[in-house]
Coordinates of C-alpha atoms in Angstrom, one line a residue:
M1 CA -7.9 -91.6 -20.3
D2 CA -9.6 -88.5 -21.7
S3 CA -13.5 -88.9 -21.7
S4 CA -14.2 -85.7 -23.9
P5 CA -15.7 -86.6 -27.3
A6 CA -13.6 -86.1 -30.4
P7 CA -14.6 -83.2 -32.6
S8 CA -16.5 -84.0 -35.7
P9 CA -15.1 -83.1 -39.1
E10 CA -17.9 -80.5 -39.6
T11 CA -17.2 -78.6 -36.4
E12 CA -13.4 -78.7 -36.7
P13 CA -13.1 -75.9 -39.4
Q14 CA -15.6 -73.7 -37.5
A15 CA -13.5 -74.2 -34.4
R16 CA -10.4 -73.2 -36.3
E17 CA -12.1 -70.1 -37.7
G18 CA -13.4 -69.1 -34.2
T19 CA -10.0 -69.6 -32.7
S20 CA -8.2 -67.5 -35.2
A21 CA -10.7 -64.6 -35.2
S22 CA -11.3 -64.4 -31.4
P23 CA -9.1 -62.2 -29.3
P24 CA -6.5 -63.7 -26.9
A25 CA -8.2 -65.7 -24.1
V26 CA -8.3 -64.1 -20.7
P27 CA -6.5 -66.3 -18.2
T28 CA -8.9 -67.8 -15.7
A29 CA -8.0 -69.0 -12.2
V30 CA -8.9 -72.7 -11.9
S31 CA -9.2 -74.5 -8.7
P32 CA -7.0 -77.5 -8.3
A33 CA -10.2 -79.6 -7.6
M34 CA -11.8 -78.7 -10.9
S35 CA -11.0 -80.5 -14.1
S36 CA -10.6 -78.8 -17.4
A37 CA -14.0 -80.1 -18.4
D38 CA -15.7 -78.1 -15.6
V39 CA -14.3 -74.8 -16.8
P40 CA -16.8 -73.0 -19.0
T41 CA -15.5 -71.8 -22.3
A42 CA -16.3 -68.3 -23.7
P43 CA -18.1 -68.2 -27.0
P44 CA -16.0 -66.9 -29.9
V45 CA -16.3 -63.1 -30.5
L46 CA -15.8 -61.7 -33.9
A47 CA -13.8 -58.4 -33.9
P48 CA -15.6 -55.5 -35.6
T49 CA -14.1 -53.9 -38.6
A50 CA -13.1 -50.2 -38.7
S51 CA -15.6 -49.4 -41.4
S52 CA -18.6 -50.7 -39.4
V53 CA -17.9 -49.0 -36.0
P54 CA -17.0 -45.2 -35.7
L55 CA -14.0 -44.2 -33.7
R56 CA -14.8 -42.7 -30.3
T57 CA -12.5 -41.5 -27.6
A58 CA -13.3 -43.0 -24.3
P59 CA -14.2 -40.5 -21.6
P60 CA -11.6 -40.1 -18.9
E61 CA -12.1 -42.4 -16.0
A62 CA -12.8 -40.8 -12.7
P63 CA -10.3 -41.5 -9.9
P64 CA -11.4 -44.0 -7.3
G65 CA -13.9 -42.6 -4.8
R66 CA -14.9 -39.6 -7.0
R67 CA -17.8 -39.1 -9.2
A68 CA -17.3 -38.7 -13.0
P69 CA -17.5 -35.0 -14.1
P70 CA -20.8 -34.0 -15.9
P71 CA -20.7 -33.9 -19.6
P72 CA -19.9 -30.4 -21.1
P73 CA -22.9 -28.2 -21.9
P74 CA -23.9 -28.0 -25.5
P75 CA -22.6 -24.9 -27.4
P76 CA -25.0 -21.9 -27.4
P77 CA -27.1 -21.5 -30.5
T78 CA -25.6 -19.1 -33.0
S79 CA -27.8 -16.1 -33.8
R80 CA -28.5 -15.3 -37.3
P81 CA -27.5 -11.9 -38.7
S82 CA -31.1 -11.0 -39.4
E83 CA -31.9 -11.4 -35.7
T84 CA -29.3 -8.8 -34.4
R85 CA -29.7 -6.2 -37.2
G86 CA -30.8 -2.9 -35.6
G87 CA -30.9 -4.3 -32.0
G88 CA -28.4 -1.6 -30.6
G89 CA -30.1 1.5 -32.0
W90 CA -31.7 2.3 -28.6
K91 CA -28.3 2.4 -27.0
W92 CA -27.0 5.0 -29.4
A93 CA -30.1 7.0 -29.0
A94 CA -29.7 7.0 -25.2
I95 CA -26.1 8.1 -25.5
G96 CA -26.9 10.9 -27.8
L97 CA -29.8 12.1 -25.5
G98 CA -27.5 12.0 -22.5
A99 CA -24.8 14.0 -24.3
A100 CA -27.3 16.6 -25.4
L101 CA -28.6 16.9 -21.8
L102 CA -25.1 17.4 -20.5
V103 CA -24.4 20.1 -23.0
V104 CA -27.6 21.9 -22.0
V105 CA -26.9 21.7 -18.3
A106 CA -23.3 23.0 -18.8
C107 CA -24.5 25.9 -21.0
L108 CA -27.1 26.8 -18.3
V109 CA -24.5 26.8 -15.6
G110 CA -22.1 28.8 -17.7
L111 CA -24.8 31.4 -18.4
M112 CA -25.6 31.6 -14.7
F113 CA -22.0 32.3 -13.7
A114 CA -21.6 34.6 -16.7
K115 CA -24.6 36.7 -15.5
S116 CA -23.1 37.0 -12.0
D117 CA -19.8 38.2 -13.5
L118 CA -21.6 40.7 -15.6
D119 CA -23.5 42.0 -12.6
W120 CA -20.3 42.3 -10.6
S121 CA -18.2 43.8 -13.4
H122 CA -21.0 46.3 -14.1
H123 CA -20.4 47.9 -10.6
H124 CA -16.6 47.4 -10.4
D125 CA -13.8 48.5 -12.6
T126 CA -10.8 46.2 -13.1
R127 CA -7.8 46.7 -15.3
S128 CA -7.6 43.0 -16.1
P129 CA -10.5 41.0 -17.6
G130 CA -9.4 38.0 -15.7
A131 CA -10.1 39.7 -12.4
S132 CA -13.7 40.2 -13.2
E133 CA -14.1 36.6 -14.4
L134 CA -13.0 35.1 -11.1
H135 CA -15.7 33.5 -8.9
E136 CA -15.7 34.4 -5.2
A137 CA -16.2 31.4 -3.0
L138 CA -16.9 31.7 0.8
I139 CA -14.5 29.7 2.9
R140 CA -15.7 30.8 6.4
N141 CA -18.7 32.9 7.2
A142 CA -18.8 35.6 9.9
D143 CA -21.3 38.2 11.2
T144 CA -19.7 41.1 9.4
E145 CA -19.1 42.4 5.9
D146 CA -15.3 42.6 6.3
K147 CA -13.4 40.1 4.2
I148 CA -10.0 38.5 4.2
A149 CA -8.9 37.0 0.9
V150 CA -7.1 33.7 0.8
I151 CA -4.8 33.0 -2.2
D152 CA -3.4 29.5 -2.7
L153 CA 0.0 29.1 -4.2
Q154 CA 0.7 25.4 -4.6
G155 CA 3.0 23.3 -6.8
V156 CA 5.9 24.4 -9.0
I157 CA 5.9 28.1 -9.8
S158 CA 6.1 28.5 -13.5
G159 CA 5.1 31.0 -16.2
E160 CA 3.6 28.5 -18.5
V161 CA -0.1 28.4 -19.1
L162 CA -2.0 25.8 -17.2
S163 CA -4.4 23.8 -19.3
G164 CA -6.9 23.5 -16.5
I165 CA -7.5 27.2 -16.1
G166 CA -6.2 28.7 -19.4
T167 CA -3.7 31.0 -17.6
S168 CA -0.4 30.9 -15.8
I169 CA 0.1 31.0 -12.1
V170 CA 1.6 34.4 -12.3
D171 CA -1.4 35.8 -14.1
L172 CA -3.8 34.1 -11.8
V173 CA -2.1 35.6 -8.7
A174 CA -2.2 39.1 -10.4
D175 CA -5.9 38.7 -11.1
Q176 CA -6.6 37.5 -7.5
L177 CA -4.7 40.4 -6.0
E178 CA -6.5 43.0 -8.2
R179 CA -9.9 41.4 -7.3
A180 CA -9.0 41.6 -3.6
A181 CA -8.0 45.3 -4.0
V182 CA -11.3 46.2 -5.8
E183 CA -13.3 44.3 -3.2
G184 CA -11.6 46.3 -0.5
V185 CA -10.5 43.3 1.6
A186 CA -9.0 43.9 5.1
A187 CA -6.0 41.5 4.5
V188 CA -4.7 38.8 2.2
I189 CA -3.4 35.4 3.3
L190 CA -1.0 33.8 0.9
K191 CA -1.0 30.0 1.5
V192 CA 2.3 28.7 0.2
D193 CA 2.9 25.0 -0.4
S194 CA 5.6 24.9 -3.1
P195 CA 9.1 23.7 -3.7
G196 CA 9.8 26.7 -5.8
G197 CA 10.1 27.1 -9.5
E198 CA 11.4 29.3 -12.2
V199 CA 13.5 32.3 -11.3
L200 CA 11.5 34.8 -13.4
A201 CA 8.1 33.6 -12.4
S202 CA 9.0 33.7 -8.7
D203 CA 10.4 37.2 -9.1
E204 CA 7.2 38.4 -10.8
I205 CA 5.0 37.1 -8.0
Y206 CA 7.3 38.8 -5.5
L207 CA 6.9 42.1 -7.4
L208 CA 3.1 41.8 -7.4
I209 CA 2.9 41.2 -3.7
E210 CA 5.3 44.1 -3.0
K211 CA 3.3 46.5 -5.2
F212 CA 0.0 45.4 -3.8
Q213 CA 1.0 46.2 -0.2
K214 CA 2.5 49.6 -1.1
E215 CA -0.3 50.8 -3.3
H216 CA -3.3 49.6 -1.2
E217 CA -1.8 49.4 2.3
I218 CA -3.3 46.0 2.7
P219 CA -1.2 43.5 4.7
V220 CA -0.3 40.2 3.2
V221 CA 0.3 37.3 5.6
A222 CA 2.2 34.3 4.4
S223 CA 1.1 30.9 5.7
M224 CA 3.6 28.2 4.9
G225 CA 2.4 24.6 4.6
S226 CA 4.5 21.5 4.6
L227 CA 6.9 22.9 1.9
A228 CA 7.9 26.5 1.2
A229 CA 11.4 26.2 0.0
S230 CA 13.6 28.2 -2.4
G231 CA 11.1 30.0 -4.7
G232 CA 8.4 29.2 -2.2
Y233 CA 10.2 31.3 0.3
Y234 CA 11.2 33.9 -2.4
V235 CA 7.5 34.8 -2.9
S236 CA 6.9 34.9 0.9
A237 CA 9.8 37.3 1.7
P238 CA 8.0 40.6 0.8
C239 CA 4.9 39.7 3.0
R240 CA 4.2 41.7 6.1
W241 CA 4.2 38.7 8.3
I242 CA 5.3 35.1 7.8
V243 CA 3.9 32.2 9.7
A244 CA 5.5 28.7 9.4
N245 CA 4.8 25.4 11.2
E246 CA 7.7 24.1 13.1
L247 CA 7.8 21.1 10.8
T248 CA 7.7 23.2 7.6
M249 CA 10.5 22.6 5.2
T250 CA 11.7 26.0 4.0
G251 CA 15.0 27.7 3.3
S252 CA 16.9 26.2 0.3
I253 CA 18.1 29.7 -0.5
G254 CA 19.9 29.4 -3.8
V255 CA 19.9 29.0 -7.5
I256 CA 20.4 25.8 -9.6
F257 CA 20.9 25.1 -13.3
H258 CA 20.2 21.4 -14.1
S259 CA 20.8 19.5 -17.3
Y260 CA 21.8 16.0 -18.5
N261 CA 24.9 14.9 -20.5
Y262 CA 24.1 11.9 -22.6
R263 CA 27.1 11.9 -24.9
G264 CA 28.4 8.6 -23.3
L265 CA 25.1 6.9 -24.2
M266 CA 25.3 8.2 -27.7
D267 CA 28.8 6.8 -28.1
K268 CA 27.6 3.4 -27.0
V269 CA 25.0 3.2 -29.8
G270 CA 27.2 4.8 -32.4
V271 CA 25.6 8.2 -32.8
R272 CA 27.7 11.3 -33.1
P273 CA 26.3 14.9 -33.4
D274 CA 27.1 17.0 -36.4
I275 CA 26.8 20.7 -35.5
T276 CA 27.4 23.8 -37.6
K277 CA 27.4 27.0 -35.5
S278 CA 28.1 30.6 -35.8
G279 CA 30.3 30.9 -32.6
K280 CA 32.1 28.7 -30.3
L281 CA 29.6 29.2 -27.5
K282 CA 26.4 28.7 -29.5
D283 CA 26.0 25.1 -28.3
M284 CA 27.0 25.8 -24.7
A285 CA 25.3 23.6 -22.1
S286 CA 24.4 21.0 -24.7
G287 CA 24.0 17.5 -23.5
E288 CA 25.7 16.1 -26.7
K289 CA 29.1 17.4 -25.8
S290 CA 31.6 15.2 -24.2
P291 CA 33.2 16.5 -20.9
D292 CA 36.5 17.4 -22.6
E293 CA 34.6 19.5 -25.2
V294 CA 33.1 21.8 -22.6
L295 CA 35.0 25.1 -22.7
P296 CA 36.0 26.9 -19.5
E297 CA 34.2 30.0 -20.8
E298 CA 30.8 28.0 -20.7
R299 CA 31.1 27.2 -17.0
A300 CA 32.2 30.7 -16.2
I301 CA 29.2 32.2 -18.0
L302 CA 26.7 29.9 -16.3
Q303 CA 28.3 30.4 -12.9
G304 CA 28.1 34.2 -13.4
M305 CA 24.3 34.0 -14.2
I306 CA 23.8 31.8 -11.1
N307 CA 25.7 34.2 -8.9
E308 CA 23.8 37.1 -10.2
S309 CA 20.4 35.5 -9.5
F310 CA 21.7 34.4 -6.0
A311 CA 22.6 37.9 -5.1
K312 CA 19.1 39.0 -6.2
F313 CA 17.6 36.3 -4.0
K314 CA 19.5 37.6 -0.9
D315 CA 18.6 41.2 -1.7
V316 CA 14.9 40.2 -1.8
I317 CA 15.1 38.6 1.6
R318 CA 17.0 41.4 3.1
S319 CA 14.8 44.2 1.8
G320 CA 11.5 42.3 2.4
R321 CA 12.3 41.3 6.0
N322 CA 13.7 44.7 7.0
H323 CA 10.8 46.5 5.5
A324 CA 8.3 44.3 7.3
A325 CA 10.0 44.7 10.6
A326 CA 10.0 48.5 10.2
L327 CA 6.3 48.5 9.5
N328 CA 5.5 46.3 12.4
E329 CA 7.5 48.5 14.8
K330 CA 5.7 51.5 13.4
D331 CA 2.3 49.9 14.2
G332 CA 3.4 48.8 17.6
V333 CA 3.7 45.2 16.7
S334 CA 6.8 44.2 18.7
D335 CA 6.7 40.4 18.5
G336 CA 8.0 40.2 14.9
R337 CA 11.5 38.9 14.1
R338 CA 14.4 40.6 12.4
L339 CA 17.0 38.8 10.4
A340 CA 19.9 37.3 12.4
A341 CA 23.4 38.7 11.8
N342 CA 24.6 35.3 10.5
W343 CA 21.6 34.4 8.3
T344 CA 23.7 34.5 5.1
E345 CA 25.8 31.6 6.4
Y346 CA 22.7 29.4 6.1
A347 CA 21.9 30.7 2.6
D348 CA 23.9 27.9 1.0
G349 CA 20.9 25.9 -0.4
R350 CA 20.3 23.9 2.7
I351 CA 16.8 22.9 3.9
L352 CA 15.6 24.6 7.1
S353 CA 12.9 23.6 9.5
G354 CA 10.3 26.1 10.7
Q355 CA 12.0 26.4 14.0
Q356 CA 15.4 27.0 12.4
A357 CA 13.9 29.7 10.1
L358 CA 12.4 31.4 13.2
D359 CA 15.8 31.4 15.0
L360 CA 17.4 33.0 11.9
G361 CA 14.6 35.6 11.6
L362 CA 13.4 34.3 8.2
V363 CA 9.9 33.9 9.7
D364 CA 8.0 35.8 12.3
E365 CA 5.9 33.2 14.1
L366 CA 5.3 29.4 14.4
G367 CA 1.8 28.1 13.8
N368 CA -0.7 26.8 11.3
F369 CA -3.3 28.5 9.1
E370 CA -5.5 29.5 12.0
V371 CA -2.6 31.4 13.6
A372 CA -2.2 33.2 10.2
V373 CA -5.9 34.1 10.2
Q374 CA -5.6 35.6 13.8
R375 CA -2.5 37.5 12.7
A376 CA -4.2 38.9 9.7
L377 CA -7.1 40.1 11.9
K378 CA -4.7 41.7 14.3
L379 CA -2.8 43.5 11.6
S380 CA -6.0 44.8 10.0
G381 CA -7.5 45.9 13.4
L382 CA -10.5 43.6 13.2
E383 CA -12.1 41.0 15.5
Q384 CA -13.7 38.9 12.8
A385 CA -14.0 38.7 9.1
K386 CA -15.3 36.5 6.3
L387 CA -12.7 34.3 4.6
V388 CA -13.2 34.2 0.8
T389 CA -11.2 33.0 -2.1
Y390 CA -11.3 33.7 -5.9
H391 CA -11.4 30.7 -8.3
P392 CA -11.2 30.8 -12.1
Q393 CA -14.5 29.6 -13.5
F394 CA -15.1 26.7 -15.8
R395 CA -15.7 27.9 -19.3
F396 CA -17.6 25.5 -21.5
P397 CA -16.6 27.2 -24.8
G398 CA -13.0 26.8 -23.7
F399 CA -13.5 23.2 -23.1
L400 CA -15.0 22.8 -26.6
S401 CA -12.1 24.7 -28.1
L402 CA -9.7 22.4 -26.3
L403 CA -11.5 19.4 -27.9
G404 CA -11.4 21.2 -31.3
Q405 CA -7.7 21.7 -31.0
A406 CA -7.3 18.1 -30.3
G407 CA -9.2 17.2 -33.5
V408 CA -7.7 19.8 -35.8
R409 CA -4.1 19.7 -34.7
S410 CA -3.2 16.1 -35.2
A411 CA 0.5 16.9 -34.8
A412 CA -0.2 18.5 -31.3
P413 CA -2.3 16.2 -29.3
V414 CA -3.7 17.1 -25.9
K415 CA -1.3 16.0 -23.2
V416 CA -2.5 14.3 -20.0
D417 CA -0.6 14.6 -16.8
L418 CA 0.0 11.1 -15.4
G419 CA 1.7 12.2 -12.2
L420 CA 5.2 11.5 -13.4
P421 CA 8.2 12.7 -11.4
L422 CA 8.7 16.4 -11.3
Q423 CA 12.0 16.4 -13.2
S424 CA 10.2 15.1 -16.3
R425 CA 7.9 18.1 -16.3
L426 CA 10.5 20.8 -15.9
P427 CA 11.9 22.3 -19.1
E428 CA 15.7 22.3 -19.2
G429 CA 17.9 25.2 -19.9
R430 CA 16.4 27.5 -17.2
L431 CA 17.4 28.8 -13.9
Y432 CA 15.3 27.7 -10.9
F433 CA 14.7 28.7 -7.3
L434 CA 13.9 25.1 -6.6
S435 CA 14.6 22.7 -3.8
P436 CA 17.3 20.1 -4.8
L437 CA 15.1 17.3 -3.4
H438 CA 12.7 17.9 -6.4
L439 CA 15.4 17.6 -9.1
R440 CA 16.1 13.9 -8.6

């Protein structure tokens, strides 16, 4: 019989209201020894309404065994526009002051070099203004006034004007040779590290060296670096003595005409050329022509030009090496090399090592730059000499004019060399004394 008291009529409605408003009861484990009267009952809880309590997202619970992450820092206070107004004026003032100081220092340096040029040109007469503007730099000192001039010939040989010096390689070599002649140097060392280049530019440098040796009777010694191929060997052929390292890549005696045919690509995208010409050969060697549109006369004309330049290349080698051997024998220098009888068999464009070139008589001696220096001293009859070189000077007005051209000519911006492959820098449609390794 149940001993719990019966609910009174006043409390029964309240119990119904509490039961209906309270959430579901949580199940409680009850021991078998306990009666229902011993289990405490939870008081009724009224659920809050949505209007009375704001909605909040519960923070993520931390995994067991880890501490809860710290609360995010408060956002930084936003500055008012009035607080930052005029705050960066000192930075612009510092930049302007630094730029003005740089201009003043550059002008002073330019005036100093210009004064030295005027002092030198006042006592020496040169036919070219560029020769008097060169700056003489000492490479190696010696206890004597005798000098040996060192001329660097690096990179692709071209007749185009270099933006860094404002002149071409051909004109620079001409000015350096003229300066060496006016200075009365005992010898000239031509340091060659070049894969070759344009046919015309290579031939002009060859003529300059040949004329310099005949007019002034000053020997020119070629010192080949890691690469002196094709046009690099062409400019070395007239030298009195040629020194190459046994690992030097030289040779590549030949002429090449390189172009691209992109007609197949044009056909894929639906583009066809529309050409109006005065003659059937006006568009010869055009990359827009399909292979079946290339006339036999075109290939014959191009091949004839290549054969003519190739014959000139072999004549330069033959005359230059024979003339140098005759002068060496006349002066009692018997350790030079003459051309081998079968050297033309190797003039098919192949690359030769320094040792192979020595065996064919294309070079006179194996060695490095120091060997070339000792040979220059021996040919000039000296025991020691200063090594000097002639550099084009930095001209601040020229730099300003370069910036002015960039600002005025919006259609012709200043180009920056990013070190792209050599083929992207060589203009098409020209004949080259160039190593084939540098066309791919």
